[in-house]
mmCIF file of C-alpha atoms in Angstrom:
data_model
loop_
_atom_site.group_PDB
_atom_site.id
_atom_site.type_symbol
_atom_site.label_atom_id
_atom_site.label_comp_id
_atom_site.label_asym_id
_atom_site.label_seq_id
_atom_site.Cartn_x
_atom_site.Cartn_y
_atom_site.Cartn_z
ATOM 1 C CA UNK C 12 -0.776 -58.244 -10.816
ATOM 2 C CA UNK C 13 -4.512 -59.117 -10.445
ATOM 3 C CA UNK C 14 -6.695 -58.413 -13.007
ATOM 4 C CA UNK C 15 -4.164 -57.398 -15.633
ATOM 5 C CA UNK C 16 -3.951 -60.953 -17.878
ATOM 6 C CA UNK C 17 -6.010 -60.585 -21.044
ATOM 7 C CA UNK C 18 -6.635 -57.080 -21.146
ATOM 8 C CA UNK C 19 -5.715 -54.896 -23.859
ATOM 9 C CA UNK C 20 -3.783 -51.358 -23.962
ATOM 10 C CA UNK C 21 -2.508 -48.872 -26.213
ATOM 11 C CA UNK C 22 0.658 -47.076 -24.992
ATOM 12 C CA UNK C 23 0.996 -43.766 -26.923
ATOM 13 C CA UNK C 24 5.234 -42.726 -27.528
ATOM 14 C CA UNK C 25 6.422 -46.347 -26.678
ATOM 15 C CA UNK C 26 9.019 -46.765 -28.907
ATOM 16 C CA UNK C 27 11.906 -45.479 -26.068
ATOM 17 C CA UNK C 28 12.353 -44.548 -22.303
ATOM 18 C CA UNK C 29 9.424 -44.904 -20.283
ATOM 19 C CA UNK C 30 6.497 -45.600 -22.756
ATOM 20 C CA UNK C 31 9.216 -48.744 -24.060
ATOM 21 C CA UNK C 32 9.067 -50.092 -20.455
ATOM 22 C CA UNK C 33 5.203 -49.550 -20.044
ATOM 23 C CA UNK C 34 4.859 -51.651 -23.248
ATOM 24 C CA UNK C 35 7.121 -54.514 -21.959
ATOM 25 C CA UNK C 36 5.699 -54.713 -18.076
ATOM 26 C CA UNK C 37 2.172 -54.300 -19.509
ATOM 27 C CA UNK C 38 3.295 -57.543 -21.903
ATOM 28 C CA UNK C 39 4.505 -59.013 -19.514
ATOM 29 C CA UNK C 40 1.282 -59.292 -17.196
ATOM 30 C CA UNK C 41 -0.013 -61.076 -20.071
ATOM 31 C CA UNK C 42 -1.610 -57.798 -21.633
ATOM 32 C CA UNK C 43 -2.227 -57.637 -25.624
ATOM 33 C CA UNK C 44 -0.070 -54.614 -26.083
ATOM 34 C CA UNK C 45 -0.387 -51.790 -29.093
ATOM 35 C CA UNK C 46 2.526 -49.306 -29.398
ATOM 36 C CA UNK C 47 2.583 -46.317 -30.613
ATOM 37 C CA UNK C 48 5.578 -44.575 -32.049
ATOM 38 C CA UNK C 49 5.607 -41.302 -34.188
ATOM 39 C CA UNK C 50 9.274 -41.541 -36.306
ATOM 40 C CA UNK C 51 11.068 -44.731 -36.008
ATOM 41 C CA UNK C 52 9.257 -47.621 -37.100
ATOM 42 C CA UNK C 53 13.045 -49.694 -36.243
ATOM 43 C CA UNK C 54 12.918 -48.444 -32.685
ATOM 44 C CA UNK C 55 9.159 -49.186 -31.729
ATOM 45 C CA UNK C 56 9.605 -52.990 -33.326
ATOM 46 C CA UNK C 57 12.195 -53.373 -31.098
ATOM 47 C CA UNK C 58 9.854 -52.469 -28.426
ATOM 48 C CA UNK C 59 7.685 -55.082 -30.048
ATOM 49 C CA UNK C 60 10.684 -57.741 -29.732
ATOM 50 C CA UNK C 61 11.169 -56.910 -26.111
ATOM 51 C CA UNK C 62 7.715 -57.510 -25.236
ATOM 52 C CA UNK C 63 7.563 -60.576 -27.169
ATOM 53 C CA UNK C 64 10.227 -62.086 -24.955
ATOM 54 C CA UNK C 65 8.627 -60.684 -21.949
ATOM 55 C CA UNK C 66 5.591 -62.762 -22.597
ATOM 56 C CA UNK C 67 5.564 -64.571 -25.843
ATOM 57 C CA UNK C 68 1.894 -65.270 -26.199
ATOM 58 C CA UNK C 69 0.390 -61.420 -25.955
ATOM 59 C CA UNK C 70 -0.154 -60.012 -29.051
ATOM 60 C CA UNK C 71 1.021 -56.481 -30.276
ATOM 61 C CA UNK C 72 0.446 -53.948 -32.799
ATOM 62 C CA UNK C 73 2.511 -51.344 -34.102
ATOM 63 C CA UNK C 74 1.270 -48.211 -35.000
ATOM 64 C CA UNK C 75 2.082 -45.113 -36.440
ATOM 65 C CA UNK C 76 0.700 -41.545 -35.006
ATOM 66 C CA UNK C 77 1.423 -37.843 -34.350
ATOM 67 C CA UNK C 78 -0.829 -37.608 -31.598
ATOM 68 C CA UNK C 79 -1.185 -33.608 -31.871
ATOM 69 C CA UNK C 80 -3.013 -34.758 -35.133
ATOM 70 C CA UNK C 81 -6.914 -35.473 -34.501
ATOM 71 C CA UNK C 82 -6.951 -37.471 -37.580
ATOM 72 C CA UNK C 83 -3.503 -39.490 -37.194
ATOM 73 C CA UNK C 84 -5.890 -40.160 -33.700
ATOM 74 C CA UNK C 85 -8.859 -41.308 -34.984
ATOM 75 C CA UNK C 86 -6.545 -43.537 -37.591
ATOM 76 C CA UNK C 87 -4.861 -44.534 -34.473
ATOM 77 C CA UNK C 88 -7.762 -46.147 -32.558
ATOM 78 C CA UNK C 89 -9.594 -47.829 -35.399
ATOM 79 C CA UNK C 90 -6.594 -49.972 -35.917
ATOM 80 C CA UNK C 91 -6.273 -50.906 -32.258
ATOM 81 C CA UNK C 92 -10.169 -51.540 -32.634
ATOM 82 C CA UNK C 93 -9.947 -53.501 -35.365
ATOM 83 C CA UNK C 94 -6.837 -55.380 -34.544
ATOM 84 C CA UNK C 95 -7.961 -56.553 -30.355
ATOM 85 C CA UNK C 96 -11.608 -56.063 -30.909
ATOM 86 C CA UNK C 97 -11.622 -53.164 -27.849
ATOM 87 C CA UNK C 98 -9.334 -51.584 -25.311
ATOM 88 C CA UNK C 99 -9.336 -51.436 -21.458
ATOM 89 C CA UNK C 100 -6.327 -49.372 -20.808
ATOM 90 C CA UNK C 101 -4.742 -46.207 -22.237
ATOM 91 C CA UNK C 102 -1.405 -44.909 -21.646
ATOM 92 C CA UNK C 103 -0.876 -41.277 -22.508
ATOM 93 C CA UNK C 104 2.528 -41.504 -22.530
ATOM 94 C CA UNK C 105 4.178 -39.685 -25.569
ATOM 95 C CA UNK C 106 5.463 -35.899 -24.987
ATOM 96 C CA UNK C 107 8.541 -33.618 -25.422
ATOM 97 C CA UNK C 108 10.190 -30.537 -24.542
ATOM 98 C CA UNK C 109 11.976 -27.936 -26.016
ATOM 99 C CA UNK C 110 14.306 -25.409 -23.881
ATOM 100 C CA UNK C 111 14.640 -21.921 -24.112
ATOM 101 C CA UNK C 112 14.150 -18.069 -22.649
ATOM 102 C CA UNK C 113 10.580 -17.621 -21.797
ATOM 103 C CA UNK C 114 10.610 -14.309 -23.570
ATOM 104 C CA UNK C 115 12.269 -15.760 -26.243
ATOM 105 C CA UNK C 116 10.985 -19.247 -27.272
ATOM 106 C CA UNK C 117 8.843 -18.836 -30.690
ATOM 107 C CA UNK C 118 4.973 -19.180 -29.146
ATOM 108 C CA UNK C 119 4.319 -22.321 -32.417
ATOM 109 C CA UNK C 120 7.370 -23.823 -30.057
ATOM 110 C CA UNK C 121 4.835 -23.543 -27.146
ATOM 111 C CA UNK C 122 2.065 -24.750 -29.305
ATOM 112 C CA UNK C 123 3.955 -27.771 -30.218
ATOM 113 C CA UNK C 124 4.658 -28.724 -26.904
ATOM 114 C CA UNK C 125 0.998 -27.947 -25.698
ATOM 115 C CA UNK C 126 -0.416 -29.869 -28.818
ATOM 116 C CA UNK C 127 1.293 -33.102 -28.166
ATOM 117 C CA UNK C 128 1.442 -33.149 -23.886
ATOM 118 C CA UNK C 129 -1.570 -32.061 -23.326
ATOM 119 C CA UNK C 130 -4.375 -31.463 -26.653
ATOM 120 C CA UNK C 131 -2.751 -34.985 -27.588
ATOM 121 C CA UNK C 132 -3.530 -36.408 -24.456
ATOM 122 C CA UNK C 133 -7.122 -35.282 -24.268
ATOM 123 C CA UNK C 134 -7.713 -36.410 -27.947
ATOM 124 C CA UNK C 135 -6.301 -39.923 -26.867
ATOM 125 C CA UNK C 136 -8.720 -40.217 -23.765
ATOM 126 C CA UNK C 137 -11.521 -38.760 -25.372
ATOM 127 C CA UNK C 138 -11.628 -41.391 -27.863
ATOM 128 C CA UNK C 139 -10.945 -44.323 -25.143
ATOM 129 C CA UNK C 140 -13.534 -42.977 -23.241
ATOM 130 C CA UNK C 141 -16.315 -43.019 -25.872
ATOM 131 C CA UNK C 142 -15.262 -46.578 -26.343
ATOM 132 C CA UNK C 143 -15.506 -47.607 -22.763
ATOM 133 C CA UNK C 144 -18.787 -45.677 -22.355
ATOM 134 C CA UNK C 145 -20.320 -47.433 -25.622
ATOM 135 C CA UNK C 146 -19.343 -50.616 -24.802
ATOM 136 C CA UNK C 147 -20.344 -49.702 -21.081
ATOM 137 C CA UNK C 148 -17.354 -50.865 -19.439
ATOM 138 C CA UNK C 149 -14.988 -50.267 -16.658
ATOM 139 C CA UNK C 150 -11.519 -48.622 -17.964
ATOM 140 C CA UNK C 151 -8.155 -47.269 -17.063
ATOM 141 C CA UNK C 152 -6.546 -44.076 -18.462
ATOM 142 C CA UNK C 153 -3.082 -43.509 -17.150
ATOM 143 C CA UNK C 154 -1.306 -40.147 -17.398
ATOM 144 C CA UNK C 155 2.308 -40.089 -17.658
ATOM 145 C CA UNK C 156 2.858 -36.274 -16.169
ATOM 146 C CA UNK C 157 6.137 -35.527 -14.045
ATOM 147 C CA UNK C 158 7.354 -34.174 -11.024
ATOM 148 C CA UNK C 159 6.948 -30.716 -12.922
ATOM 149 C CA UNK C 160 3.562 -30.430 -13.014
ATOM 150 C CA UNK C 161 4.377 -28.995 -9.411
ATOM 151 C CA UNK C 162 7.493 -27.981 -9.824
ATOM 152 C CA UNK C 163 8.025 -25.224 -11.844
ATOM 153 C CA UNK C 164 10.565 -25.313 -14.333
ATOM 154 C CA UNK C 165 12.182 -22.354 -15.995
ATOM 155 C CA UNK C 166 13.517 -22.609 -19.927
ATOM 156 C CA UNK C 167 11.233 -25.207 -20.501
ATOM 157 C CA UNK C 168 7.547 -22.961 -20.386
ATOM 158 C CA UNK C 169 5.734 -25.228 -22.583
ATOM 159 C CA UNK C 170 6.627 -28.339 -20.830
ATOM 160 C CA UNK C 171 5.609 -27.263 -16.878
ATOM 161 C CA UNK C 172 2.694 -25.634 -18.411
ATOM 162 C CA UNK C 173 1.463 -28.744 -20.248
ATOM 163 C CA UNK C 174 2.289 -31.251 -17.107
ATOM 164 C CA UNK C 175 0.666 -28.750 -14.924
ATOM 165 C CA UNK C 176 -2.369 -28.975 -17.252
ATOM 166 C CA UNK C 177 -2.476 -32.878 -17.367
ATOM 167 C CA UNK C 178 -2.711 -32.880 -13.894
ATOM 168 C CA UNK C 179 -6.181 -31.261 -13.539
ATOM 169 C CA UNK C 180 -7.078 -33.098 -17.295
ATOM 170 C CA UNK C 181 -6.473 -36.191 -15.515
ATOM 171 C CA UNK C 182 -8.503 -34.918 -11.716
ATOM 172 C CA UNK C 183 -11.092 -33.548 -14.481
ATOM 173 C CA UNK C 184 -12.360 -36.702 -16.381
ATOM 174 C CA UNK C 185 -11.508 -39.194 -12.924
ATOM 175 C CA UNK C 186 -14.115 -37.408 -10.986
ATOM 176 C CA UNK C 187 -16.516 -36.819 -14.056
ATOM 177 C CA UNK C 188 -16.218 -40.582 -15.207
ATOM 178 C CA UNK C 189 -15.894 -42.475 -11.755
ATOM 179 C CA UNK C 190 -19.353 -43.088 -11.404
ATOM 180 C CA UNK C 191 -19.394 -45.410 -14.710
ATOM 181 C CA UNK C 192 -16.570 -47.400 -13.233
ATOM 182 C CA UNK C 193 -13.842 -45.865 -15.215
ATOM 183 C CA UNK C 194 -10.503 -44.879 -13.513
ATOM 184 C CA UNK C 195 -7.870 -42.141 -14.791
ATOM 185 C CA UNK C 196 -4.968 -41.554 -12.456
ATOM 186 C CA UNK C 197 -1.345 -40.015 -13.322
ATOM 187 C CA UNK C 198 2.353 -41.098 -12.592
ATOM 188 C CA UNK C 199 4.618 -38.067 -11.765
ATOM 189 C CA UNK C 200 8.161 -39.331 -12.793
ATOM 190 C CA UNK C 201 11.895 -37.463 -11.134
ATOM 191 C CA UNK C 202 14.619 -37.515 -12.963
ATOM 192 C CA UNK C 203 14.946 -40.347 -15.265
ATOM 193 C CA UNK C 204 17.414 -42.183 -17.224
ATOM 194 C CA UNK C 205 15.974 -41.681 -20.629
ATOM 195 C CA UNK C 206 16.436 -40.613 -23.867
ATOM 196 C CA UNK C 207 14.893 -37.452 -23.590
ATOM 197 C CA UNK C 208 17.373 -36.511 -20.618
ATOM 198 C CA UNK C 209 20.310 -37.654 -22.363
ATOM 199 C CA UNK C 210 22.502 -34.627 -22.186
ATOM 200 C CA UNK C 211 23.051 -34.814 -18.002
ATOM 201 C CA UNK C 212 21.792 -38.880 -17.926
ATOM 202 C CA UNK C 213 25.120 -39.538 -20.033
ATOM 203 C CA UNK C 214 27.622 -37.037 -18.299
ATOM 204 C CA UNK C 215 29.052 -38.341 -14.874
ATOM 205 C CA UNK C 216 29.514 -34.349 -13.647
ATOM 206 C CA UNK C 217 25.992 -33.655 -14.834
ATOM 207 C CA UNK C 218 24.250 -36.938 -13.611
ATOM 208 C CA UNK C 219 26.094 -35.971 -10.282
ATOM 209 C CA UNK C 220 24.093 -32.780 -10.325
ATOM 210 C CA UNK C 221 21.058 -34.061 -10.658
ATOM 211 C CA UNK C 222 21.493 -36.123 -7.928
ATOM 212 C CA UNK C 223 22.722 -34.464 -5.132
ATOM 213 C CA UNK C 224 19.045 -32.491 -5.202
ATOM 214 C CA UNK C 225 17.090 -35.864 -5.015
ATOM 215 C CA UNK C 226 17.029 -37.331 -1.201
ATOM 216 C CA UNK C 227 17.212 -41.058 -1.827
ATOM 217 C CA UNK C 228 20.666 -39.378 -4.113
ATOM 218 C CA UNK C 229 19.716 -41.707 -7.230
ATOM 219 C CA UNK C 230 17.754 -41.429 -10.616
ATOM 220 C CA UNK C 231 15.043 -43.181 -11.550
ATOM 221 C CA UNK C 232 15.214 -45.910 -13.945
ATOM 222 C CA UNK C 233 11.825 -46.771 -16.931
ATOM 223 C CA UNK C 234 11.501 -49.883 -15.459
ATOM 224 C CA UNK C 235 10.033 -48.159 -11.870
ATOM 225 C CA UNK C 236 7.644 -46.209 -13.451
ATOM 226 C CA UNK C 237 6.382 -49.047 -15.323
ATOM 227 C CA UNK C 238 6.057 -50.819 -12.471
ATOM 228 C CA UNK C 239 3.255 -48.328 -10.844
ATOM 229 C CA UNK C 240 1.617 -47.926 -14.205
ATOM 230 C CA UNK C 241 0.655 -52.035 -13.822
ATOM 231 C CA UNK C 242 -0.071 -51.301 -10.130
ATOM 232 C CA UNK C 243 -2.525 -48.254 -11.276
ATOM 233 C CA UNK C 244 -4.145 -50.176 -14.265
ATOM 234 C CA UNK C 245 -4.263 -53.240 -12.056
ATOM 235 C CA UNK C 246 -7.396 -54.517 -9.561
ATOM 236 C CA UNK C 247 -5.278 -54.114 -6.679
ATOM 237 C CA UNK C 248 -5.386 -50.362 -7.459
ATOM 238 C CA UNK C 249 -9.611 -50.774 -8.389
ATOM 239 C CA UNK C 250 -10.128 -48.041 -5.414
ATOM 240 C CA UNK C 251 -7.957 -45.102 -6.687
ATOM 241 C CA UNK C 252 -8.593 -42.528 -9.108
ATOM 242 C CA UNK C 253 -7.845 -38.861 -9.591
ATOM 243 C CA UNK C 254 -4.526 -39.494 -8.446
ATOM 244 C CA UNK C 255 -0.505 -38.790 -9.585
ATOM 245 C CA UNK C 256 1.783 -40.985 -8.423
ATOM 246 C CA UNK C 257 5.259 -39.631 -8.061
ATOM 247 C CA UNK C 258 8.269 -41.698 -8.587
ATOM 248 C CA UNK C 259 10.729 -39.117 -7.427
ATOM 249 C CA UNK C 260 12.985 -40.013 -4.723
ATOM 250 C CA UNK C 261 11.306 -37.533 -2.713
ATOM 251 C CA UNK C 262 12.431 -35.001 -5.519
ATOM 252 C CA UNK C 263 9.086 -33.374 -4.646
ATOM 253 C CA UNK C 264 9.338 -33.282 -0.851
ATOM 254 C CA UNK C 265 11.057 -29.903 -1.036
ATOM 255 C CA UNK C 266 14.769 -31.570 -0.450
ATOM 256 C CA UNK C 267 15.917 -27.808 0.228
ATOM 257 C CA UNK C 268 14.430 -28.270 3.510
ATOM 258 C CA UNK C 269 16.234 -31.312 4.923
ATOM 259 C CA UNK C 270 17.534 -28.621 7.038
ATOM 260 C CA UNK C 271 15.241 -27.100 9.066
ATOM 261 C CA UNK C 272 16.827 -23.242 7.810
ATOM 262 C CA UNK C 273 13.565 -21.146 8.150
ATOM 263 C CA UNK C 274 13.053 -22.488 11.879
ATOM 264 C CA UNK C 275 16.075 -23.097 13.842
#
């Protein structure tokens, strides 16, 4: 995509699922790629590999970061610094969930979420955006929300609340930063073969589930929502910002109401 070759990104939780195929499409428009993982050091080289082989003349950079940690952070982007010399895009990709009972789930459970979806997310752009506005350049910031930032979803408080919350961080800083050139939009992924849906993505009943309540009747797969991340980040996209982008199946078109029921 235009404008894409030679830049340089850091894609925070790329070691699996969707951040993995940001990492490798990003590589493989020729873009000097730095991913992030927070545990396995085995799984995010083998991100590395991957976009290696997509393009075998970008360089990488591993590196290691809780991003609810304002220090890991700091440590974070003074490596990528150091190692490319700057940064055009950001990614805010890593995040996690954790189920339960609204009236039950411990509130440090909440925190957790909250602290790496959404505080982690802000620390991450914060930091890109003091770097773009010192070195008085044009940037991207991409938020990787969901389809539950709007749709609410019950057992898993933390998570809606922190998507729903990305969603205005990411309106926030677009509209505040668009007049030095710098753009921050949002994907919105559906349902998703991924790690972190594992437990209906691997069962056929399950997966079957899930898909009779999206309208195209399919999951998504990491490799789409890569694909709009390069699209966002790209030139062709150098007139949007402020934006999600949800890659859904229509998942948020209200799918209940195929039928016209409250009408006819």
């Amino acid at each position: 995509m235009k404008g894409l070759h030679g830049k340089k990104a850091l894609v925070t939780g790329s070691s699996t699922g969707i951040g993995e195929a940001i990492a490798i499409r990003l590589a493989q428009e020729g873009v000097d790629v730095a991913i992030n993982y927070r545990r396995s050091e085995d799984a995010a080289r083998q991100t590395q590999q991957k976009a290696h082989a997509a393009h075998p003349d970008v360089q990488t950079l591993l590196v290691q970061a809780d991003v609810s940690n304002e220090e890991a952070v700091s440590a974070m982007f003074d490596a990528v610094f150091e190692a490319f010399g700057g940064l055009d895009i950001l990614v805010n990709n890593a995040g996690f969930q954790i189920a339960g009972a609204s009236h039950e789930i411990a509130v440090d459970q909440f925190a957790r979420v909250i602290a790496t979806n959404l505080t982690g997310a802000f620390m991450c752009a914060q930091r890109a955006l003091q770097h773009f506005m010192a070195e008085n350049k044009a940037g991207n910031i991409i938020n990787v929300s969901s389809v539950h930032q709007i749709i609410p979803k019950p057992r898993f408080v933390g998570y809606s609340a922190s998507k729903g919350g990305l969603q205005n961080l990411t309106r926030s800083l677009a509209l505040e930063y668009a007049p030095h050139g710098i753009r921050v939009n949002g994907i919105g992924p559906g349902a998703t073969v991924t790690p972190i849906n594992k437990a209906w993505a691997d069962d056929p009943e399950k997966r079957a589930n899930v898909e009779s309540h999206i309208p195209m009747g399919r999951v998504g797969y990491p490799e789409e929502m890569a694909a709009a991340v390069a699209f966002l980040c790209s030139d062709e996209a150098a007139y949007i910002t402020g934006q999600t982008l949800y890659i859904d199946g229509g998942l948020t078109l209200y799918p209940d109401f195929r039928t016209s029921w409250s009408s006819e």
